[in-house]
PDB file of C-alpha atoms in Angstrom:
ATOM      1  CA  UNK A   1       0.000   0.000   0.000  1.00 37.00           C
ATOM      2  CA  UNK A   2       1.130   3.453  -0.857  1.00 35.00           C
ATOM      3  CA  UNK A   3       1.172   5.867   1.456  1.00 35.00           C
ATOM      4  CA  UNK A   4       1.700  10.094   1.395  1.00 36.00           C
ATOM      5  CA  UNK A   5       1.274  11.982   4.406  1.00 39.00           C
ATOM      6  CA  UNK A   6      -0.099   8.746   6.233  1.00 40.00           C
ATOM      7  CA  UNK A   7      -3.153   8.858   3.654  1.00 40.00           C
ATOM      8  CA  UNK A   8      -4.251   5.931   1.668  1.00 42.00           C
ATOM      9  CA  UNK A   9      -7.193   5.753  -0.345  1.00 42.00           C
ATOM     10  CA  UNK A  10      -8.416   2.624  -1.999  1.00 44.00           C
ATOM     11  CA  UNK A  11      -9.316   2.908  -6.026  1.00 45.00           C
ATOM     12  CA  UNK A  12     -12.063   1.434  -7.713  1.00 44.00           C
ATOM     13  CA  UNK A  13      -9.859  -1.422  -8.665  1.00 43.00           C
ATOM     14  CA  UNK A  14      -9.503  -2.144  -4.880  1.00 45.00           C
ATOM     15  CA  UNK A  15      -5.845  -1.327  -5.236  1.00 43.00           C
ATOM     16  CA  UNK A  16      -4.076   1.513  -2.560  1.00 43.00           C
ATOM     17  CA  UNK A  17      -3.797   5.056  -4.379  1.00 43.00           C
ATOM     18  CA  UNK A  18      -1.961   7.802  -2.675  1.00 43.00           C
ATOM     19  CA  UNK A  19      -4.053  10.596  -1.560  1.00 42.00           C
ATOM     20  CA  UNK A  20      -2.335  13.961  -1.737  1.00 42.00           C
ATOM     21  CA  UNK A  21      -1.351  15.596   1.385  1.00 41.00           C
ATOM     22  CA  UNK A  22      -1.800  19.239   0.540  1.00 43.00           C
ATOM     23  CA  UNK A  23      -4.163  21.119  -1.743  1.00 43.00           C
ATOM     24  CA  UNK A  24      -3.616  22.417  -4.936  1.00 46.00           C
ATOM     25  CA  UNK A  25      -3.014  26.518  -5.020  1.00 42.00           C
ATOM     26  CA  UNK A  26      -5.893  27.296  -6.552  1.00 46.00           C
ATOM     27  CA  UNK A  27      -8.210  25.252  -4.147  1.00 51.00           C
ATOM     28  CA  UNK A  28      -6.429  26.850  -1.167  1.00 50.00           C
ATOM     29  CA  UNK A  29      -8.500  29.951  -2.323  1.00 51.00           C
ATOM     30  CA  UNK A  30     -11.784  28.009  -1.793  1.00 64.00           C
ATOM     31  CA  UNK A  31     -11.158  27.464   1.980  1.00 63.00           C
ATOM     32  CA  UNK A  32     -12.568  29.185   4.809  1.00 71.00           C
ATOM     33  CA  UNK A  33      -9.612  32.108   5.959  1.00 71.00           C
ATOM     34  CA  UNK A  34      -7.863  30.536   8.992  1.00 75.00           C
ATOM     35  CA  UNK A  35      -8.283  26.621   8.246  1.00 77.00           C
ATOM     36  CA  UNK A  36      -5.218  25.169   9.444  1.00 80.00           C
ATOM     37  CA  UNK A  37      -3.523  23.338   7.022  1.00 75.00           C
ATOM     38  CA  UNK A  38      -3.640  19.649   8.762  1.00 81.00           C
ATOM     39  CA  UNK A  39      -7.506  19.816   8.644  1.00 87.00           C
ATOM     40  CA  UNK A  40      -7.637  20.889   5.134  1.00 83.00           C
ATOM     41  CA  UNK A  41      -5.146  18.343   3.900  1.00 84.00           C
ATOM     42  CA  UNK A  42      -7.339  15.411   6.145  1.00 88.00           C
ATOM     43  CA  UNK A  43     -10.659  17.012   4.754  1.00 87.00           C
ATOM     44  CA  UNK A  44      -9.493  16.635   1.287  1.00 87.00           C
ATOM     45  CA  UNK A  45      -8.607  13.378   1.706  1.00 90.00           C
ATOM     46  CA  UNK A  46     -11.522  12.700   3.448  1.00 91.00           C
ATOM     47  CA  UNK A  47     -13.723  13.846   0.429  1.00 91.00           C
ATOM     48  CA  UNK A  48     -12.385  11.368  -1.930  1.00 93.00           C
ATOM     49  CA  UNK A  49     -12.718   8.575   0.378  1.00 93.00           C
ATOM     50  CA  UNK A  50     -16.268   9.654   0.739  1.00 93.00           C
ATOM     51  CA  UNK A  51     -16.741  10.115  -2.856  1.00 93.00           C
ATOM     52  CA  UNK A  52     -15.931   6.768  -3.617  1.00 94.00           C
ATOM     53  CA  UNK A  53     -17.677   5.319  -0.565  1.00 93.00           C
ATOM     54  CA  UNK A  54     -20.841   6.988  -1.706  1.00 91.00           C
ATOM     55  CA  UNK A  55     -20.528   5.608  -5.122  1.00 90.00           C
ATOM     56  CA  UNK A  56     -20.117   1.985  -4.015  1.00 92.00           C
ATOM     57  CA  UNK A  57     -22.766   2.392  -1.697  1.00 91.00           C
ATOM     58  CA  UNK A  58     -24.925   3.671  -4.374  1.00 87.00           C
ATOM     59  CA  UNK A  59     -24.132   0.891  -6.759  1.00 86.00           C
ATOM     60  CA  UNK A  60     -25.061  -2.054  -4.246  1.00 87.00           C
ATOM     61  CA  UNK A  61     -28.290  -0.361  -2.986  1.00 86.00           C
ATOM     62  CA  UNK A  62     -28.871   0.182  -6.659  1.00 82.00           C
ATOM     63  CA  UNK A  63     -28.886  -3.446  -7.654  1.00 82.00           C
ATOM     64  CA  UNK A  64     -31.794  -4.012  -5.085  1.00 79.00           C
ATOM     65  CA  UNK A  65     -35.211  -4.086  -6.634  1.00 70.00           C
ATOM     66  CA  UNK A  66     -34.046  -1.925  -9.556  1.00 58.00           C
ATOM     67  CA  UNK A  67     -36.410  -4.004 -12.154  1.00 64.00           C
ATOM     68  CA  UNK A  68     -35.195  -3.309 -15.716  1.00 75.00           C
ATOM     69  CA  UNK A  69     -34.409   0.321 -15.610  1.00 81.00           C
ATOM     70  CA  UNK A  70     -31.235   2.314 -15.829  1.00 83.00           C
ATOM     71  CA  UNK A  71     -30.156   4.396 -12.915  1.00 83.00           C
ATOM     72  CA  UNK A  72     -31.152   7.567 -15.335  1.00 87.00           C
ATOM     73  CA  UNK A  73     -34.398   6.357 -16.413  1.00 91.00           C
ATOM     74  CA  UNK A  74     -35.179   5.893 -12.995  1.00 90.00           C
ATOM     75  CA  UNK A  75     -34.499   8.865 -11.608  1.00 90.00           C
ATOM     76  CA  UNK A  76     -36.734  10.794 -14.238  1.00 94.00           C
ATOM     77  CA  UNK A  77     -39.286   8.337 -13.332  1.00 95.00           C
ATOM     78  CA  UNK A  78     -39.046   8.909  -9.384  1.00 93.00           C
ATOM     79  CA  UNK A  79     -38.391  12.580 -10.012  1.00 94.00           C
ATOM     80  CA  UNK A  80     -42.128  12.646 -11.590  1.00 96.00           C
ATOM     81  CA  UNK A  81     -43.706  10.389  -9.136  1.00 95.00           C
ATOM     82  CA  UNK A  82     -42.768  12.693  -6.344  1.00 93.00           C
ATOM     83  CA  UNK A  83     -42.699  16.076  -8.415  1.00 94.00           C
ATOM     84  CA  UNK A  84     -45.889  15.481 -10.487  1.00 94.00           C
ATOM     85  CA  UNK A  85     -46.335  16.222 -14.110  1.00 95.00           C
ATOM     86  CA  UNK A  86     -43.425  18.303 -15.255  1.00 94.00           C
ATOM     87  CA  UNK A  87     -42.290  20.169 -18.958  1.00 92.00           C
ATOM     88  CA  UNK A  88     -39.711  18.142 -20.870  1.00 91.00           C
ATOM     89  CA  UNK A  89     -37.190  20.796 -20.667  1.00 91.00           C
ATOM     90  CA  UNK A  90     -37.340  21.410 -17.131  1.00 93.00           C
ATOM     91  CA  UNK A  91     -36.968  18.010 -16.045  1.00 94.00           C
ATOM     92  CA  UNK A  92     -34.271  17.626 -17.825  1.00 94.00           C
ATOM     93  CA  UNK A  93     -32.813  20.507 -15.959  1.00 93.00           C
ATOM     94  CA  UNK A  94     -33.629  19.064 -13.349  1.00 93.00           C
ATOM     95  CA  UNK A  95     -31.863  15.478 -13.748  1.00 93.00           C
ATOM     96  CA  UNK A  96     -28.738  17.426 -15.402  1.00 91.00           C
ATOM     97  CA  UNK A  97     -29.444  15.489 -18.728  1.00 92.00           C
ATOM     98  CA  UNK A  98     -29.500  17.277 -22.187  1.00 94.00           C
ATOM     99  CA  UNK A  99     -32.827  17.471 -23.710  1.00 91.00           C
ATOM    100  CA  UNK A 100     -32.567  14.924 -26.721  1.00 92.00           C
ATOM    101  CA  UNK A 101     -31.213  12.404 -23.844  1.00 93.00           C
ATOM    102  CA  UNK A 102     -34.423  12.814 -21.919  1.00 92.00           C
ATOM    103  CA  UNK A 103     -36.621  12.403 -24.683  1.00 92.00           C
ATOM    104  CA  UNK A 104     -35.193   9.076 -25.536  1.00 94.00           C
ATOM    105  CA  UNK A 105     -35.679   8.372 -21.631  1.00 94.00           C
ATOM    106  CA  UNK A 106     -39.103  10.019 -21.649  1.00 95.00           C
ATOM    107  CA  UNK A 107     -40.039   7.664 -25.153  1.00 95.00           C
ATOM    108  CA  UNK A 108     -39.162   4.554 -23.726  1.00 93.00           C
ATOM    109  CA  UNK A 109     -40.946   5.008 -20.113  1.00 95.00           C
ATOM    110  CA  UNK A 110     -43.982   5.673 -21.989  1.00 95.00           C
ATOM    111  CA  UNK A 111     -43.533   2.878 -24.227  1.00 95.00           C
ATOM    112  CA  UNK A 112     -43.839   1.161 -20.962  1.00 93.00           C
ATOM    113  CA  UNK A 113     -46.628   2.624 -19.588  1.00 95.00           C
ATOM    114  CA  UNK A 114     -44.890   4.313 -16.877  1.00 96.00           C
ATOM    115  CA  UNK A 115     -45.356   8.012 -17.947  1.00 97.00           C
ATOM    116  CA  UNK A 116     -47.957   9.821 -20.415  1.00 96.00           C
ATOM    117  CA  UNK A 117     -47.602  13.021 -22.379  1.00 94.00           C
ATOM    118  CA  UNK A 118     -50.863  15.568 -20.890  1.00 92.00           C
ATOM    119  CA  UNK A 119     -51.433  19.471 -22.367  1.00 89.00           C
ATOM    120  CA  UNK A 120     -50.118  21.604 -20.159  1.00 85.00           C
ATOM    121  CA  UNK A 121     -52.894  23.582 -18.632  1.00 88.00           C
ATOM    122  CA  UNK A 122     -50.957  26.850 -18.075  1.00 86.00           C
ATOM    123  CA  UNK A 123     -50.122  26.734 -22.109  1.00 87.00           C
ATOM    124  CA  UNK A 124     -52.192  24.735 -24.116  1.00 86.00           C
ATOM    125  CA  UNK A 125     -49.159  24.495 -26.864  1.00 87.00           C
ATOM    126  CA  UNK A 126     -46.871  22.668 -24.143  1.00 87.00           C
ATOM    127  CA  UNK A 127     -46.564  18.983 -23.307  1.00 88.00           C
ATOM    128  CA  UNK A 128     -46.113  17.626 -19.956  1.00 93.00           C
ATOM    129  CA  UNK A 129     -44.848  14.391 -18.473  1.00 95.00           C
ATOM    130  CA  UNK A 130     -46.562  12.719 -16.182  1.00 96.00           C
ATOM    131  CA  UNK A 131     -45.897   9.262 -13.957  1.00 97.00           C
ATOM    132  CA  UNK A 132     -48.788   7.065 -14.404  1.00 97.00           C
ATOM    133  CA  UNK A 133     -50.285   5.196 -11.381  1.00 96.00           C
ATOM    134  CA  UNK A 134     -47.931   1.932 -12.670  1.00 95.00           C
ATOM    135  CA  UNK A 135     -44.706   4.607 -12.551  1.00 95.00           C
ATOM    136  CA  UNK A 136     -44.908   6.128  -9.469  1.00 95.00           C
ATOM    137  CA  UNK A 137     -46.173   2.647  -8.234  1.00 94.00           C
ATOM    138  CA  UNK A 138     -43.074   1.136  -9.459  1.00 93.00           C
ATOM    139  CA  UNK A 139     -40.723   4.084  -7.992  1.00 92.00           C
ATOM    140  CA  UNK A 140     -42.399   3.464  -4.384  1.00 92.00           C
ATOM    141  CA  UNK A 141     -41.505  -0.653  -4.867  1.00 91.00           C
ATOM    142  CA  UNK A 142     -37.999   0.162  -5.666  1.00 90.00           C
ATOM    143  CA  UNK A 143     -37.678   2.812  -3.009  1.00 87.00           C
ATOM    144  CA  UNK A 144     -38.820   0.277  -0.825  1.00 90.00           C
ATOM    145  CA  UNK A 145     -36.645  -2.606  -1.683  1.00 90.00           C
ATOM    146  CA  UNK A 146     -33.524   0.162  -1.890  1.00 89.00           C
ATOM    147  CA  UNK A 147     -34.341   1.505   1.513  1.00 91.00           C
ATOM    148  CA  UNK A 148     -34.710  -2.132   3.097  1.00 92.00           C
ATOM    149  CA  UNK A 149     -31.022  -3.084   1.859  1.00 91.00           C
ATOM    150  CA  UNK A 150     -29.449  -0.216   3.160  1.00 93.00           C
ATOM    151  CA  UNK A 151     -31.138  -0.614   6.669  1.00 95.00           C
ATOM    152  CA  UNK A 152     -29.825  -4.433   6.391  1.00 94.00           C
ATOM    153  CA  UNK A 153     -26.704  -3.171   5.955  1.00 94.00           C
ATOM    154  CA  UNK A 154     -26.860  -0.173   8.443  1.00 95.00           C
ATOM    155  CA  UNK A 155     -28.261  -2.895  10.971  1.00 96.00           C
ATOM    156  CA  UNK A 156     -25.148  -4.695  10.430  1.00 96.00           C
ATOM    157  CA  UNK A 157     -23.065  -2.232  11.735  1.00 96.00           C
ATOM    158  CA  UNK A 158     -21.819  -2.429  15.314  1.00 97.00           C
ATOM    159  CA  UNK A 159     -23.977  -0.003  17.763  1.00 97.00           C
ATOM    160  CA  UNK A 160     -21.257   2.336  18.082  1.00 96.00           C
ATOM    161  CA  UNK A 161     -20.882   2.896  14.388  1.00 96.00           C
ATOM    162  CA  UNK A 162     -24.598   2.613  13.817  1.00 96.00           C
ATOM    163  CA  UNK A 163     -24.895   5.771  16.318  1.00 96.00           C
ATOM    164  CA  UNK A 164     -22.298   8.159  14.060  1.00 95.00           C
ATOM    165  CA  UNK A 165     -24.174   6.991  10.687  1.00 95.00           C
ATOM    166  CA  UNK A 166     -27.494   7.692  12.249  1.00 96.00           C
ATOM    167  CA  UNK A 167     -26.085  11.070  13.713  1.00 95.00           C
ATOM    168  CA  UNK A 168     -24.494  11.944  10.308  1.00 94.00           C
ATOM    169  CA  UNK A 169     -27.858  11.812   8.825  1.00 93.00           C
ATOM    170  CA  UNK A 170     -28.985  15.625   9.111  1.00 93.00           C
ATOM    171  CA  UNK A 171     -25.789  16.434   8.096  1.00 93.00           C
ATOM    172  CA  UNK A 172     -25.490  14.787   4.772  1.00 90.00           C
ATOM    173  CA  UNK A 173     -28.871  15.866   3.442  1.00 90.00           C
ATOM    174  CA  UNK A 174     -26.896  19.525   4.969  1.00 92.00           C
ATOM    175  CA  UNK A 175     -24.709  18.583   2.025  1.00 89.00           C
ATOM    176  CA  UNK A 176     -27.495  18.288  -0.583  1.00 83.00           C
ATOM    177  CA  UNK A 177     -29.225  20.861   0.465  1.00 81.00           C
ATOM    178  CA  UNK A 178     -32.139  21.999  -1.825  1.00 66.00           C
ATOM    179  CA  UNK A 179     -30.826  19.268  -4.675  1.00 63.00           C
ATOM    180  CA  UNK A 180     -32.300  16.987  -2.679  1.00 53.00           C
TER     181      UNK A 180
END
């Protein structure tokens, strides 16, 4: 295992990457005046661990009860089920996909029965998106299943580390904030 300033950080292969120890002069502008500089070096290193924990995390909660839709088709999908009916454009703003993406996302969940195209009543020229009954019931079934794995695996914790995670809570959706 490699090791810089008694940071290692684990790649996606599984193999030890080096993590660097100091921050790069232009992010040293981005931090709060007065942060000394062992905190910022051990929050920066921190982040990437975190970034890739997340993104494991994400892929194994993910695989339960997904059904046959892509991560991106289902987030349109859940993002209409809890949203409501929605122009094209703006949820594709709002999933940070480019328009001609989301059509080809929007064509195929109504293909399946899992969205419909309605007038919109504030312009009668627009189309809107909507989840159908069998969409948003679909969304809530993989919520479920997603939400039941990652309490199996936060109940597999020991107490003491189930107590920080449950603790942490508040403060990651702090970090999401209104993207949420």
């Amino acid at each position: 295992m490699t090791t810089v300033a008694d940071h290692t950080t684990p790649d996606p292969t599984g193999a030890a990457a080096p993590v660097r120890a100091g921050l790069s002069a232009d992010r040293d502008t981005d931090l709060p005046a007065g942060l000394p500089a062992g905190l910022a070096a051990e929050v920066d290193a921190a982040a990437a661990r975190f970034y890739l924990a997340l993104g494991r995390l994400a892929r194994i909660v993910r695989r339960s009860g997904d059904g046959d839709l892509g991560p991106g088709t289902f987030s349109a999908l859940a993002t209409l089920a809890q949203a409501g009916p929605m122009r094209l454009g703006d949820l594709a703003t709002r999933e940070g996909v480019a328009p001609p993406t989301l059509t080809r996302i929007v064509a195929a969940l109504e293909e399946s029965g899992l969205v419909v195209r309605e007038t919109d009543p504030a312009d009668r020229r627009a189309v809107r998106v909507a989840a159908t009954q069998d969409g948003a019931a679909l969304t809530a079934g993989v919520r479920t299943a997603r939400s039941a794995a990652l309490r199996d695996r936060m109940l597999a914790l020991p107490r003491t580390d189930l107590d920080v995670l449950l603790a942490a809570v508040p403060v990651l959706e702090a970090l999401v904030g209104d993207e949420g």
